Amino acid sequence: MKRLIEIVDKLRSPEGCPWDRDQTHLSLLPYLLEEAYEVIEEVQEERLGSGLKGELGDLLLQVVLHAQIAKEEGRFSMDDVIGHVSEKMLRRHPHVFAEADRQQTQAELTAQWDRIKADEKRSPKLFDDIPKAKPALLRAKKIGERAAKLGFDWPDFNGVFEKIQEELAEVRAEFEAGQTQKLQAEIGDLLGAVVSLARHAGVNPELALQSANDKFIRRFQQVESAIEAAQTEGRSLDLTQMEAAWQAAKADET
């Protein structure tokens, strides 16, 4: 860590790299997101050796760059970042690092974590610390979890399914009425209800949609191959033929 900090300090110095010197907290955000998603991809694809090691290093570099910029601005250093998270982990795990009950159940430990985290919050408002920049599906999941902790939730799956049907009917009504402005709001409500279903099922909606995207690409590549094969023969595929290729790709996965 010390060597990496020294390297980044040199890159940001007058004798360093012009690109690195020009970076700000804001300009680095796309790279921070990109590296985080690349870590996720390595884990999802089970490339848990050198691939994951490399991507974790790239993600860490982004953290060190942000800390270096903050140090130059007189705000905090990388040591402060590490100290802050270390103290937080010690504080939130009294059953490991302090004289506390080590025989607690998982549910009791989760409740303890939530109590300690709530005590740390600067604002008494329930949703204030959920970042607006968080991916919408994950933000919806977190909002639902917070509300559920106060009892604002469906008691079982039936209520969620009924809500989805209700929202779907409202989407269809606005679509058929040509109300484009209202349609966006209703589709948002429908997506929120689906996220609630994922939460009740213990499914991460962001990862579920990522998986669905990957599956679509995988299957459509076979459709694309069929289209290209037809084009070499001077013909084109209609929707029925493309659907047949899609179903063949789907059957190959089962």
Coordinates of C-alpha atoms in Angstrom, one line a residue, residues 31-220:
Y31 CA -13.4 5.1 -14.1
L32 CA -14.4 4.2 -10.5
L33 CA -17.7 2.8 -11.8
E34 CA -16.1 1.0 -14.7
E35 CA -13.5 -0.7 -12.4
A36 CA -16.2 -1.7 -9.9
Y37 CA -18.3 -3.3 -12.7
E38 CA -15.2 -5.1 -14.0
V39 CA -14.7 -6.6 -10.6
I40 CA -18.3 -7.8 -10.6
E41 CA -17.9 -9.4 -14.0
E42 CA -14.8 -11.3 -12.9
V43 CA -16.7 -12.7 -9.9
Q44 CA -19.8 -13.6 -11.9
E45 CA -17.7 -15.3 -14.6
E46 CA -15.8 -17.1 -11.8
R47 CA -12.5 -15.8 -13.0
L48 CA -11.3 -15.7 -9.4
G49 CA -7.5 -15.9 -10.0
S50 CA -5.3 -13.4 -11.8
G51 CA -8.3 -11.8 -13.5
L52 CA -10.0 -10.8 -10.2
K53 CA -6.6 -9.9 -8.7
G54 CA -5.9 -7.5 -11.5
E55 CA -9.4 -5.9 -11.4
L56 CA -9.2 -5.5 -7.6
G57 CA -5.9 -3.7 -8.1
D58 CA -7.4 -1.4 -10.7
L59 CA -10.3 -0.6 -8.3
L60 CA -7.9 0.1 -5.5
L61 CA -6.0 2.5 -7.7
Q62 CA -9.1 4.6 -8.0
V63 CA -9.5 4.8 -4.2
V64 CA -5.9 5.8 -3.8
L65 CA -6.3 8.5 -6.5
H66 CA -9.3 10.0 -4.8
A67 CA -7.4 9.9 -1.4
Q68 CA -4.4 11.6 -3.0
I69 CA -6.5 14.4 -4.5
A70 CA -8.1 14.9 -1.0
K71 CA -4.7 15.0 0.6
E72 CA -3.6 17.7 -1.9
E73 CA -6.7 19.7 -1.0
G74 CA -5.9 19.3 2.7
R75 CA -9.0 17.2 3.5
F76 CA -7.8 13.7 4.4
S77 CA -5.2 11.1 3.4
M78 CA -5.2 7.4 2.5
D79 CA -4.2 6.7 6.1
D80 CA -7.4 8.5 7.2
V81 CA -9.5 6.4 4.8
I82 CA -8.0 3.2 6.1
G83 CA -8.3 4.3 9.7
H84 CA -11.9 5.3 9.3
V85 CA -13.0 2.0 7.8
S86 CA -10.9 0.0 10.3
E87 CA -12.5 1.8 13.3
K88 CA -16.0 1.3 11.7
M89 CA -15.4 -2.5 11.4
L90 CA -14.2 -2.7 15.0
R91 CA -17.2 -0.7 16.2
R92 CA -19.8 -2.7 14.1
H93 CA -18.4 -6.1 15.2
P94 CA -18.4 -6.0 19.0
H95 CA -19.1 -9.8 19.0
V96 CA -15.6 -10.3 17.5
F97 CA -13.4 -7.5 18.8
A98 CA -15.0 -6.5 22.1
E99 CA -16.3 -8.2 25.2
A100 CA -19.8 -9.1 23.8
D101 CA -22.0 -12.1 23.3
R102 CA -20.3 -14.4 20.8
Q103 CA -23.3 -16.8 20.7
Q104 CA -25.7 -14.6 18.9
T105 CA -27.8 -15.9 16.0
Q106 CA -27.5 -14.5 12.5
A107 CA -30.7 -12.6 13.0
E108 CA -29.5 -11.1 16.2
L109 CA -26.2 -10.1 14.6
T110 CA -28.0 -8.4 11.7
A111 CA -30.2 -6.5 14.2
Q112 CA -27.1 -5.5 16.2
W113 CA -25.4 -4.3 13.0
D114 CA -28.5 -2.2 12.1
R115 CA -28.6 -0.6 15.5
I116 CA -25.0 0.4 15.5
K117 CA -25.2 1.7 11.9
A118 CA -28.3 3.7 12.9
D119 CA -26.5 5.3 15.8
E120 CA -23.8 6.4 13.4
K121 CA -26.1 8.1 11.0
R122 CA -25.9 11.9 11.0
S123 CA -29.5 12.4 9.9
P124 CA -32.6 11.0 11.6
K125 CA -34.3 10.6 8.2
L126 CA -34.7 7.0 7.0
F127 CA -33.5 7.4 3.4
D128 CA -31.0 10.3 3.6
D129 CA -27.9 8.2 3.4
I130 CA -29.0 6.1 0.4
P131 CA -27.0 7.7 -2.5
K132 CA -29.0 9.1 -5.3
A133 CA -26.3 8.0 -7.7
K134 CA -26.8 4.4 -6.7
P135 CA -28.1 2.2 -9.6
A136 CA -31.9 2.6 -9.6
L137 CA -32.6 -1.1 -9.0
L138 CA -30.3 -1.3 -6.1
R139 CA -31.6 2.0 -4.7
A140 CA -35.2 0.8 -4.9
K141 CA -34.1 -2.4 -3.1
K142 CA -32.5 -0.5 -0.3
I143 CA -35.4 1.9 0.0
G144 CA -37.8 -1.1 0.3
E145 CA -35.6 -2.8 2.9
R146 CA -35.5 0.4 5.0
A147 CA -39.3 0.8 4.8
A148 CA -39.8 -2.9 5.6
K149 CA -37.9 -2.5 8.9
L150 CA -40.5 -0.1 10.1
G151 CA -43.3 -2.6 9.1
F152 CA -44.3 -0.9 5.8
D153 CA -44.3 -4.0 3.6
W154 CA -46.5 -6.8 2.3
P155 CA -46.7 -9.7 4.8
D156 CA -46.2 -12.3 2.0
F157 CA -45.7 -12.9 -1.7
N158 CA -49.4 -12.6 -2.5
G159 CA -49.5 -8.9 -1.9
V160 CA -46.5 -8.3 -4.1
F161 CA -47.9 -10.3 -7.0
E162 CA -51.2 -8.4 -6.7
K163 CA -49.3 -5.1 -6.7
I164 CA -47.4 -6.1 -9.9
Q165 CA -50.7 -7.0 -11.6
E166 CA -52.2 -3.7 -10.5
E167 CA -49.2 -1.7 -11.8
L168 CA -49.1 -3.7 -15.1
A169 CA -52.8 -2.9 -15.7
E170 CA -52.1 0.8 -15.1
V171 CA -49.2 0.7 -17.5
R172 CA -51.4 -0.8 -20.2
A173 CA -54.2 1.7 -19.6
E174 CA -51.8 4.7 -20.0
F175 CA -50.2 3.0 -23.1
E176 CA -53.5 2.5 -24.8
A177 CA -54.6 6.1 -23.9
G178 CA -51.4 7.4 -25.4
Q179 CA -50.4 9.2 -22.2
T180 CA -46.7 9.2 -22.7
Q181 CA -45.9 11.5 -19.6
K182 CA -47.9 9.3 -17.3
L183 CA -46.6 6.2 -18.9
Q184 CA -43.1 6.8 -17.6
A185 CA -44.3 7.2 -14.0
E186 CA -46.4 4.0 -14.3
I187 CA -43.5 2.0 -15.7
G188 CA -41.4 3.2 -12.8
D189 CA -44.1 2.0 -10.4
L190 CA -44.1 -1.4 -12.1
L191 CA -40.4 -1.7 -11.9
G192 CA -40.5 -0.8 -8.2
A193 CA -43.1 -3.5 -7.6
V194 CA -40.8 -6.1 -9.4
V195 CA -37.9 -5.0 -7.2
S196 CA -40.1 -5.6 -4.2
L197 CA -40.7 -9.1 -5.5
A198 CA -37.0 -9.7 -5.9
R199 CA -36.4 -8.4 -2.4
H200 CA -39.0 -10.8 -0.9
A201 CA -37.4 -13.7 -2.9
G202 CA -33.9 -12.8 -1.7
V203 CA -32.7 -12.0 -5.2
N204 CA -30.5 -9.0 -6.0
P205 CA -32.4 -7.3 -8.8
E206 CA -29.3 -5.6 -10.3
L207 CA -27.5 -8.9 -10.7
A208 CA -30.7 -10.6 -12.0
L209 CA -31.1 -8.0 -14.7
Q210 CA -27.4 -8.3 -15.6
S211 CA -27.7 -12.0 -15.9
A212 CA -30.8 -11.6 -18.1
N213 CA -28.9 -9.1 -20.3
D214 CA -26.0 -11.6 -20.7
K215 CA -28.5 -14.4 -21.5
F216 CA -30.2 -12.3 -24.2
I217 CA -26.9 -11.4 -25.9
R218 CA -25.8 -15.1 -25.8
R219 CA -29.0 -16.3 -27.4
F220 CA -29.3 -13.4 -29.9

